[in-house]
């Protein structure tokens, strides 16, 4: 006990007193986890009653403090990984049990052909733990080839179980018509080799999230952990680029994977089930999403916050079960502030079952050529069929 909080003490003088804490709450009755209140906020005193019991007195008791619930505590800074696959090829996790992924989970960067088959990302059932990871279980960042995730079980993450994306770097200076300086924009994502000679790149208008031009990299100079100078094989229109009021970002489109995610189970997640932004063929089918607190499937393309890059051009979401997920269940959320064409295209949502307490099955913006067919919506609300699917600034919707 340290004053009005707890101090956890570990090896090598490690300690944690709750600064920057990111608390979560698990309710075994509903079998759900959500991001909740800090159990050491508003504490006036703590005393040790023995037998691993504490008495905590509050000026105002947190609303999440109910008998039977578990508070999950972690440092909000996630600067280590439990697994790291870097610049590798043909890597397979097969029948691997991952019971505790402290800090980050398994991070895959700039690797080719990855498979996760019959794996279990969840606490050991005999451990008494209610969570198994402090962040995403599986983050695939800037990879290519085929990513396959099949017949696996994901339960108890502090963030998204599967996140597939690239990284936008923003242009800071135009050194010439064939050379620019670009920068990692998010404070937790920097320092890696985001480009190679002969990689293909696209220049994206931040305001519209539309392609302005494309080129091939001919030289890469790392200036420091955040800044890179890129040289490419063709001249760009400096006047047109400079006129983009929100700026221009660069995406490495060579390192974008095909994705197949089949027959998996997702639960006890405070956020989304699957984040997906890759332009290549993607199939998400025969999965069960149980009570995600946000969207079951989230398709963004973000040049404003996380800078997780990508549009989708070919996505099939088929024969999945979405059980009481957040609103909306499938969410298209690119960060464009202006509408000058669709960001995401060619999406099929077919044969899924949505069990909904409230909200929409499918929602978002800037989508072209989407079909929502043969789906079953089981709901306790009074909405009509059309009210469960809503897209703005979109076209060719069935």
CSV table of C-alpha atoms in Angstrom, one decimal:
chain,number,residue,atom,x,y,z
A,1,UNK,CA,0.0,0.0,0.0
A,2,UNK,CA,1.4,3.4,-1.0
A,3,UNK,CA,-0.7,6.2,0.4
A,4,UNK,CA,-4.1,6.0,-1.4
A,5,UNK,CA,-3.0,3.6,-4.1
A,6,UNK,CA,-1.2,0.3,-4.6
A,7,UNK,CA,2.4,-0.2,-5.6
A,8,UNK,CA,3.2,-3.3,-7.6
A,9,UNK,CA,6.8,-4.4,-7.2
A,10,UNK,CA,8.7,-6.8,-9.5
A,11,UNK,CA,12.2,-7.8,-10.5
A,12,UNK,CA,15.1,-5.5,-11.2
A,13,UNK,CA,13.5,-2.6,-9.2
A,14,UNK,CA,10.5,-2.6,-11.5
A,15,UNK,CA,7.5,-0.9,-9.9
A,16,UNK,CA,4.1,0.4,-10.9
A,17,UNK,CA,1.9,2.7,-8.9
A,18,UNK,CA,-0.9,3.3,-11.4
A,19,UNK,CA,0.5,6.4,-13.2
A,20,UNK,CA,-0.9,6.4,-16.8
A,21,UNK,CA,-3.0,3.4,-15.9
A,22,UNK,CA,-5.5,2.0,-18.4
A,23,UNK,CA,-8.0,0.1,-16.3
A,24,UNK,CA,-10.5,-2.4,-17.6
A,25,UNK,CA,-13.3,-4.2,-16.0
A,26,UNK,CA,-14.4,-7.8,-16.5
A,27,UNK,CA,-17.9,-9.0,-15.7
A,28,UNK,CA,-18.2,-12.8,-15.6
A,29,UNK,CA,-22.0,-12.7,-15.7
A,30,UNK,CA,-22.0,-11.1,-19.1
A,31,UNK,CA,-18.6,-12.5,-20.1
A,32,UNK,CA,-17.5,-9.0,-21.3
A,33,UNK,CA,-14.7,-6.6,-20.7
A,34,UNK,CA,-14.8,-2.9,-21.1
A,35,UNK,CA,-12.6,0.2,-20.5
A,36,UNK,CA,-13.8,1.5,-17.1
A,37,UNK,CA,-13.0,3.6,-14.2
A,38,UNK,CA,-9.7,3.6,-12.2
A,39,UNK,CA,-10.4,1.7,-8.9
A,40,UNK,CA,-7.9,4.0,-7.2
A,41,UNK,CA,-9.6,7.2,-8.2
A,42,UNK,CA,-11.2,9.1,-5.3
A,43,UNK,CA,-9.6,6.8,-2.7
A,44,UNK,CA,-9.4,8.3,0.9
A,45,UNK,CA,-7.6,5.4,2.6
A,46,UNK,CA,-6.6,1.8,2.1
A,47,UNK,CA,-6.0,-0.8,4.8
A,48,UNK,CA,-4.7,-4.4,4.7
A,49,UNK,CA,-7.2,-6.9,6.2
A,50,UNK,CA,-5.0,-9.9,5.6
A,51,UNK,CA,-5.6,-12.9,3.4
A,52,UNK,CA,-5.1,-10.9,0.2
A,53,UNK,CA,-8.0,-8.6,1.1
A,54,UNK,CA,-8.0,-4.8,1.2
A,55,UNK,CA,-10.5,-2.3,2.5
A,56,UNK,CA,-10.7,0.7,0.3
A,57,UNK,CA,-12.5,3.8,1.4
A,58,UNK,CA,-13.7,6.3,-1.3
A,59,UNK,CA,-15.0,9.8,-1.4
A,60,UNK,CA,-17.2,8.4,-4.2
A,61,UNK,CA,-17.3,4.7,-5.0
A,62,UNK,CA,-16.5,3.9,-8.7
A,63,UNK,CA,-19.7,2.8,-10.6
A,64,UNK,CA,-17.8,-0.3,-11.9
A,65,UNK,CA,-17.1,-1.7,-8.4
A,66,UNK,CA,-19.6,-4.6,-8.2
A,67,UNK,CA,-19.3,-7.9,-6.5
A,68,UNK,CA,-17.7,-10.5,-8.7
A,69,UNK,CA,-16.1,-8.2,-11.2
A,70,UNK,CA,-12.3,-8.0,-11.9
A,71,UNK,CA,-10.3,-4.8,-12.4
A,72,UNK,CA,-7.5,-5.3,-14.9
A,73,UNK,CA,-4.6,-2.8,-14.5
A,74,UNK,CA,-1.7,-2.0,-16.8
A,75,UNK,CA,0.6,0.8,-17.7
A,76,UNK,CA,-0.8,2.7,-20.7
A,77,UNK,CA,2.6,2.8,-22.4
A,78,UNK,CA,3.2,-0.3,-24.5
A,79,UNK,CA,6.8,-0.3,-25.6
A,80,UNK,CA,7.7,-4.0,-25.7
A,81,UNK,CA,6.4,-7.0,-27.6
A,82,UNK,CA,5.7,-10.6,-26.5
A,83,UNK,CA,6.4,-11.9,-30.1
A,84,UNK,CA,8.1,-10.2,-33.0
A,85,UNK,CA,8.3,-11.4,-36.6
A,86,UNK,CA,10.5,-9.0,-38.7
A,87,UNK,CA,11.7,-9.2,-42.3
A,88,UNK,CA,10.9,-12.9,-42.4
A,89,UNK,CA,9.2,-15.3,-44.8
A,90,UNK,CA,6.9,-18.3,-44.6
A,91,UNK,CA,6.4,-18.2,-40.8
A,92,UNK,CA,3.7,-20.4,-39.2
A,93,UNK,CA,2.3,-20.5,-35.7
A,94,UNK,CA,0.5,-23.9,-35.5
A,95,UNK,CA,-1.3,-25.1,-32.3
A,96,UNK,CA,0.5,-22.5,-30.1
A,97,UNK,CA,-1.1,-21.4,-26.8
A,98,UNK,CA,-0.3,-17.8,-25.9
A,99,UNK,CA,-1.6,-17.3,-22.4
A,100,UNK,CA,0.0,-14.0,-21.4
A,101,UNK,CA,1.2,-11.4,-23.8
A,102,UNK,CA,2.5,-8.6,-21.5
A,103,UNK,CA,2.8,-5.2,-23.1
A,104,UNK,CA,2.1,-5.8,-26.9
A,105,UNK,CA,1.2,-9.1,-28.4
A,106,UNK,CA,2.7,-10.7,-31.6
A,107,UNK,CA,3.8,-7.9,-34.0
A,108,UNK,CA,4.6,-8.8,-37.6
A,109,UNK,CA,6.5,-6.2,-39.7
A,110,UNK,CA,7.7,-6.4,-43.3
A,111,UNK,CA,7.3,-10.1,-43.5
A,112,UNK,CA,6.0,-12.3,-46.3
A,113,UNK,CA,3.4,-15.2,-45.9
A,114,UNK,CA,2.3,-15.6,-42.3
A,115,UNK,CA,-0.1,-18.2,-40.9
A,116,UNK,CA,-1.7,-18.6,-37.4
A,117,UNK,CA,-3.5,-21.9,-37.3
A,118,UNK,CA,-5.3,-23.6,-34.3
A,119,UNK,CA,-3.8,-21.1,-31.9
A,120,UNK,CA,-5.2,-19.9,-28.6
A,121,UNK,CA,-4.7,-16.3,-27.5
A,122,UNK,CA,-6.4,-16.5,-24.1
A,123,UNK,CA,-5.6,-16.9,-20.3
A,124,UNK,CA,-4.8,-20.4,-19.1
A,125,UNK,CA,-8.1,-21.7,-17.9
A,126,UNK,CA,-6.5,-22.8,-14.6
A,127,UNK,CA,-4.7,-19.5,-14.0
A,128,UNK,CA,-7.5,-17.4,-12.5
A,129,UNK,CA,-6.6,-14.6,-15.0
A,130,UNK,CA,-9.4,-12.9,-17.0
A,131,UNK,CA,-7.1,-11.3,-19.6
A,132,UNK,CA,-4.2,-12.4,-21.7
A,133,UNK,CA,-2.7,-9.3,-23.3
A,134,UNK,CA,-2.2,-5.6,-22.8
A,135,UNK,CA,-2.8,-4.6,-26.5
A,136,UNK,CA,-3.6,-6.2,-29.8
A,137,UNK,CA,-3.1,-9.9,-29.8
A,138,UNK,CA,-1.9,-10.0,-33.4
A,139,UNK,CA,-0.8,-6.8,-35.2
A,140,UNK,CA,0.3,-7.3,-38.9
A,141,UNK,CA,1.9,-4.0,-40.0
A,142,UNK,CA,3.4,-3.6,-43.4
A,143,UNK,CA,3.5,-7.2,-44.5
A,144,UNK,CA,2.8,-8.9,-47.9
A,145,UNK,CA,2.0,-12.3,-49.3
A,146,UNK,CA,-0.9,-14.2,-47.6
A,147,UNK,CA,-1.9,-13.7,-44.0
A,148,UNK,CA,-3.9,-16.7,-42.9
A,149,UNK,CA,-5.6,-16.9,-39.4
A,150,UNK,CA,-7.8,-20.0,-39.0
A,151,UNK,CA,-9.4,-22.1,-36.3
A,152,UNK,CA,-8.1,-20.0,-33.5
A,153,UNK,CA,-9.5,-18.6,-30.2
A,154,UNK,CA,-9.0,-15.0,-29.1
A,155,UNK,CA,-10.3,-14.0,-25.7
A,156,UNK,CA,-9.2,-11.3,-23.2
A,157,UNK,CA,-7.2,-8.7,-25.0
A,158,UNK,CA,-6.9,-5.1,-23.9
A,159,UNK,CA,-7.2,-4.0,-27.5
A,160,UNK,CA,-8.1,-5.4,-30.9
A,161,UNK,CA,-7.4,-9.2,-31.4
A,162,UNK,CA,-6.3,-8.8,-35.1
A,163,UNK,CA,-5.1,-5.5,-36.7
A,164,UNK,CA,-3.9,-5.5,-40.3
A,165,UNK,CA,-2.6,-2.2,-41.7
A,166,UNK,CA,0.3,-0.3,-43.2
A,167,UNK,CA,1.8,3.0,-42.0
A,168,UNK,CA,1.2,6.5,-43.5
A,169,UNK,CA,4.2,8.8,-43.3
A,170,UNK,CA,3.5,12.5,-43.9
A,171,UNK,CA,5.5,14.7,-46.3
A,172,UNK,CA,7.3,17.4,-44.3
A,173,UNK,CA,9.5,18.9,-47.1
A,174,UNK,CA,9.6,18.8,-50.9
A,175,UNK,CA,13.4,18.7,-51.6
A,176,UNK,CA,12.9,18.4,-55.3
A,177,UNK,CA,10.3,17.0,-57.7
A,178,UNK,CA,11.8,13.5,-57.1
A,179,UNK,CA,12.7,13.8,-53.4
A,180,UNK,CA,10.8,14.4,-50.2
A,181,UNK,CA,11.3,14.2,-46.5
A,182,UNK,CA,8.6,12.1,-44.7
A,183,UNK,CA,7.9,11.6,-41.0
A,184,UNK,CA,6.4,9.0,-38.7
A,185,UNK,CA,3.4,10.9,-37.2
A,186,UNK,CA,2.2,8.8,-34.3
A,187,UNK,CA,4.3,9.0,-31.1
A,188,UNK,CA,4.2,5.2,-30.5
A,189,UNK,CA,5.0,4.2,-34.1
A,190,UNK,CA,8.4,5.1,-35.4
A,191,UNK,CA,12.0,4.0,-36.0
A,192,UNK,CA,11.5,1.1,-38.4
A,193,UNK,CA,12.4,0.7,-42.0
A,194,UNK,CA,9.2,1.6,-43.8
A,195,UNK,CA,10.6,1.7,-47.3
A,196,UNK,CA,13.0,-0.3,-49.5
A,197,UNK,CA,14.5,0.5,-52.9
A,198,UNK,CA,12.1,-0.7,-55.6
A,199,UNK,CA,9.0,-0.5,-53.4
A,200,UNK,CA,6.0,1.1,-55.0
A,201,UNK,CA,4.4,4.0,-53.2
A,202,UNK,CA,1.3,6.1,-53.5
A,203,UNK,CA,0.8,9.7,-52.5
A,204,UNK,CA,-2.5,10.3,-50.7
A,205,UNK,CA,-4.3,13.6,-50.2
A,206,UNK,CA,-5.0,13.7,-46.4
A,207,UNK,CA,-8.3,15.7,-46.9
A,208,UNK,CA,-9.9,13.4,-49.4
A,209,UNK,CA,-7.9,10.2,-48.8
A,210,UNK,CA,-7.6,9.9,-52.6
A,211,UNK,CA,-4.5,9.0,-54.6
A,212,UNK,CA,-2.7,11.9,-56.2
A,213,UNK,CA,0.2,10.1,-57.8
A,214,UNK,CA,2.3,6.9,-57.6
A,215,UNK,CA,6.0,6.2,-58.0
A,216,UNK,CA,8.8,3.7,-57.3
A,217,UNK,CA,11.4,4.2,-54.6
A,218,UNK,CA,15.0,4.6,-55.9
A,219,UNK,CA,16.8,5.6,-52.6
A,220,UNK,CA,16.0,5.7,-48.9
A,221,UNK,CA,17.9,7.8,-46.3
A,222,UNK,CA,17.1,7.4,-42.7
A,223,UNK,CA,17.7,10.8,-41.1
A,224,UNK,CA,16.7,9.9,-37.5
A,225,UNK,CA,14.1,7.7,-35.8
A,226,UNK,CA,11.2,9.8,-37.1
A,227,UNK,CA,12.4,11.3,-40.4
A,228,UNK,CA,13.2,9.6,-43.8
A,229,UNK,CA,14.3,11.1,-47.1
A,230,UNK,CA,12.7,9.3,-50.1
A,231,UNK,CA,13.9,9.5,-53.7
A,232,UNK,CA,11.7,8.2,-56.4
A,233,UNK,CA,11.7,7.5,-60.1
A,234,UNK,CA,9.5,10.2,-61.5
A,235,UNK,CA,8.7,13.8,-61.0
A,236,UNK,CA,5.7,14.9,-59.1
A,237,UNK,CA,3.7,18.1,-59.5
A,238,UNK,CA,5.1,20.2,-56.7
A,239,UNK,CA,2.5,23.0,-57.2
A,240,UNK,CA,-0.4,20.6,-56.9
A,241,UNK,CA,1.1,18.7,-54.0
A,242,UNK,CA,1.9,21.9,-52.1
A,243,UNK,CA,-1.7,23.2,-52.6
A,244,UNK,CA,-3.1,20.3,-50.5
A,245,UNK,CA,-4.1,22.2,-47.4
A,246,UNK,CA,-4.2,19.2,-45.1
A,247,UNK,CA,-1.0,17.8,-46.5
A,248,UNK,CA,0.0,14.6,-48.3
A,249,UNK,CA,0.9,11.1,-46.9
A,250,UNK,CA,2.9,8.3,-48.5
A,251,UNK,CA,1.8,4.6,-48.4
A,252,UNK,CA,4.1,1.7,-49.2
A,253,UNK,CA,1.8,-0.4,-51.4
A,254,UNK,CA,4.3,-3.2,-52.1
A,255,UNK,CA,3.9,-4.3,-48.4
A,256,UNK,CA,0.2,-5.0,-48.4
A,257,UNK,CA,-1.1,-8.5,-47.8
A,258,UNK,CA,-3.9,-10.8,-48.9
A,259,UNK,CA,-5.9,-11.8,-45.9
A,260,UNK,CA,-7.9,-14.9,-45.0
A,261,UNK,CA,-9.5,-15.0,-41.5
A,262,UNK,CA,-11.7,-18.1,-41.0
A,263,UNK,CA,-13.4,-20.1,-38.2
A,264,UNK,CA,-12.1,-18.1,-35.3
A,265,UNK,CA,-13.8,-17.1,-32.0
A,266,UNK,CA,-13.5,-13.6,-30.5
A,267,UNK,CA,-14.6,-12.5,-27.0
A,268,UNK,CA,-13.8,-10.4,-23.9
A,269,UNK,CA,-12.7,-7.5,-26.0
A,270,UNK,CA,-13.2,-3.9,-25.0
A,271,UNK,CA,-12.6,-2.6,-28.6
A,272,UNK,CA,-13.0,-4.1,-32.0
A,273,UNK,CA,-12.6,-7.7,-33.2
A,274,UNK,CA,-10.8,-7.2,-36.5
A,275,UNK,CA,-9.2,-4.1,-37.9
A,276,UNK,CA,-8.5,-4.4,-41.6
A,277,UNK,CA,-7.0,-2.0,-44.1
A,278,UNK,CA,-5.3,-3.7,-47.1
A,279,UNK,CA,-6.0,-3.2,-50.7
A,280,UNK,CA,-5.6,-6.8,-51.7
A,281,UNK,CA,-8.2,-9.6,-51.5
A,282,UNK,CA,-9.5,-10.2,-48.0
A,283,UNK,CA,-12.0,-12.9,-46.8
A,284,UNK,CA,-13.5,-12.9,-43.3
A,285,UNK,CA,-15.8,-15.9,-42.9
A,286,UNK,CA,-17.3,-18.4,-40.5
A,287,UNK,CA,-16.1,-16.5,-37.4
A,288,UNK,CA,-18.0,-15.7,-34.2
A,289,UNK,CA,-17.7,-12.3,-32.6
A,290,UNK,CA,-19.1,-12.4,-29.1
A,291,UNK,CA,-20.0,-9.1,-27.4
A,292,UNK,CA,-17.2,-6.8,-28.8
A,293,UNK,CA,-17.8,-3.5,-27.0
A,294,UNK,CA,-17.1,-1.7,-30.3
A,295,UNK,CA,-17.4,-2.8,-33.9
A,296,UNK,CA,-16.9,-6.5,-34.7
A,297,UNK,CA,-15.1,-5.5,-38.0
A,298,UNK,CA,-13.6,-2.0,-38.4
A,299,UNK,CA,-12.3,-0.7,-41.7
A,300,UNK,CA,-10.7,2.7,-41.4
A,301,UNK,CA,-7.7,4.1,-43.3
A,302,UNK,CA,-6.3,6.8,-41.0
A,303,UNK,CA,-4.2,9.8,-41.9
A,304,UNK,CA,-5.2,11.9,-38.9
A,305,UNK,CA,-4.6,10.0,-35.7
A,306,UNK,CA,-3.0,6.5,-35.7
A,307,UNK,CA,-1.7,6.8,-39.3
A,308,UNK,CA,-2.6,3.2,-39.9
A,309,UNK,CA,-2.7,3.1,-43.7
A,310,UNK,CA,-4.7,1.5,-46.4
A,311,UNK,CA,-7.9,1.4,-48.4
A,312,UNK,CA,-9.8,-1.8,-49.2
A,313,UNK,CA,-10.5,-2.9,-52.8
A,314,UNK,CA,-11.8,-6.4,-52.4
A,315,UNK,CA,-13.4,-7.6,-49.1
A,316,UNK,CA,-15.8,-10.5,-48.5
A,317,UNK,CA,-17.4,-10.8,-45.0
A,318,UNK,CA,-19.4,-14.0,-45.1
A,319,UNK,CA,-21.2,-16.4,-42.9
A,320,UNK,CA,-20.1,-14.8,-39.6
A,321,UNK,CA,-22.0,-14.6,-36.3
A,322,UNK,CA,-22.0,-11.2,-34.7
A,323,UNK,CA,-23.5,-11.6,-31.2
A,324,UNK,CA,-24.4,-8.3,-29.4
A,325,UNK,CA,-21.4,-6.3,-30.6
A,326,UNK,CA,-21.1,-2.5,-30.5
A,327,UNK,CA,-22.7,0.0,-32.8
A,328,UNK,CA,-22.2,-0.4,-35.7
A,329,UNK,CA,-21.2,-4.0,-36.0
A,330,UNK,CA,-19.3,-3.4,-39.3
A,331,UNK,CA,-17.9,0.1,-39.5
A,332,UNK,CA,-16.3,1.9,-42.4
A,333,UNK,CA,-14.5,4.9,-40.9
A,334,UNK,CA,-11.9,6.5,-43.2
A,335,UNK,CA,-10.5,9.9,-41.9
A,336,UNK,CA,-11.2,12.0,-45.0
A,337,UNK,CA,-12.7,15.4,-44.2
A,338,UNK,CA,-13.7,16.0,-47.8
A,339,UNK,CA,-15.6,13.8,-50.2
A,340,UNK,CA,-14.0,13.5,-53.6
A,341,UNK,CA,-14.5,9.9,-54.4
A,342,UNK,CA,-14.9,6.7,-52.4
A,343,UNK,CA,-12.1,5.5,-50.2
A,344,UNK,CA,-13.2,1.9,-49.9
A,345,UNK,CA,-14.6,-0.2,-52.7
A,346,UNK,CA,-15.9,-3.7,-53.7
A,347,UNK,CA,-17.2,-5.1,-50.5
A,348,UNK,CA,-19.5,-8.1,-50.1
A,349,UNK,CA,-21.4,-8.7,-46.8
A,350,UNK,CA,-23.3,-11.9,-47.3
A,351,UNK,CA,-24.9,-14.6,-45.2
A,352,UNK,CA,-24.0,-13.2,-41.8
A,353,UNK,CA,-26.2,-13.3,-38.7
A,354,UNK,CA,-26.4,-10.2,-36.5
A,355,UNK,CA,-27.8,-10.3,-33.0
A,356,UNK,CA,-28.3,-6.7,-32.1
A,357,UNK,CA,-29.5,-5.0,-28.9
A,358,UNK,CA,-29.3,-1.6,-30.4
A,359,UNK,CA,-27.6,0.2,-33.2
A,360,UNK,CA,-26.8,-0.7,-36.8
A,361,UNK,CA,-25.4,-3.9,-38.4
A,362,UNK,CA,-23.4,-1.8,-41.0
A,363,UNK,CA,-22.6,1.9,-41.1
A,364,UNK,CA,-20.0,4.4,-42.3
A,365,UNK,CA,-19.0,6.6,-45.2
A,366,UNK,CA,-17.1,6.8,-48.5
A,367,UNK,CA,-17.9,3.3,-49.7
A,368,UNK,CA,-18.4,2.3,-53.3
A,369,UNK,CA,-19.8,-0.9,-54.7
A,370,UNK,CA,-21.0,-2.6,-51.6
A,371,UNK,CA,-23.6,-5.4,-51.4
A,372,UNK,CA,-25.4,-6.4,-48.2
A,373,UNK,CA,-27.3,-9.5,-49.0
A,374,UNK,CA,-28.7,-12.7,-47.4
A,375,UNK,CA,-28.0,-11.5,-43.9
A,376,UNK,CA,-30.2,-12.2,-40.9
A,377,UNK,CA,-30.7,-9.5,-38.3
A,378,UNK,CA,-32.1,-10.6,-34.9
A,379,UNK,CA,-33.0,-7.5,-32.9
A,380,UNK,CA,-34.9,-6.4,-29.8
A,381,UNK,CA,-35.5,-2.9,-31.2
A,382,UNK,CA,-38.3,-1.5,-33.4
A,383,UNK,CA,-36.2,-0.5,-36.5
A,384,UNK,CA,-37.0,-1.5,-40.0
A,385,UNK,CA,-34.7,-3.5,-42.2
A,386,UNK,CA,-33.3,-0.4,-43.9
A,387,UNK,CA,-32.4,1.2,-40.6
A,388,UNK,CA,-29.8,-1.5,-39.8
A,389,UNK,CA,-27.6,-0.5,-42.7
A,390,UNK,CA,-26.6,3.1,-43.4
A,391,UNK,CA,-23.9,4.6,-45.5
A,392,UNK,CA,-23.2,8.2,-46.3
A,393,UNK,CA,-21.4,9.7,-49.2
A,394,UNK,CA,-21.4,6.3,-50.8
A,395,UNK,CA,-22.6,4.8,-54.1
A,396,UNK,CA,-23.5,1.6,-55.9
A,397,UNK,CA,-25.0,0.1,-52.7
A,398,UNK,CA,-27.1,-3.1,-52.8
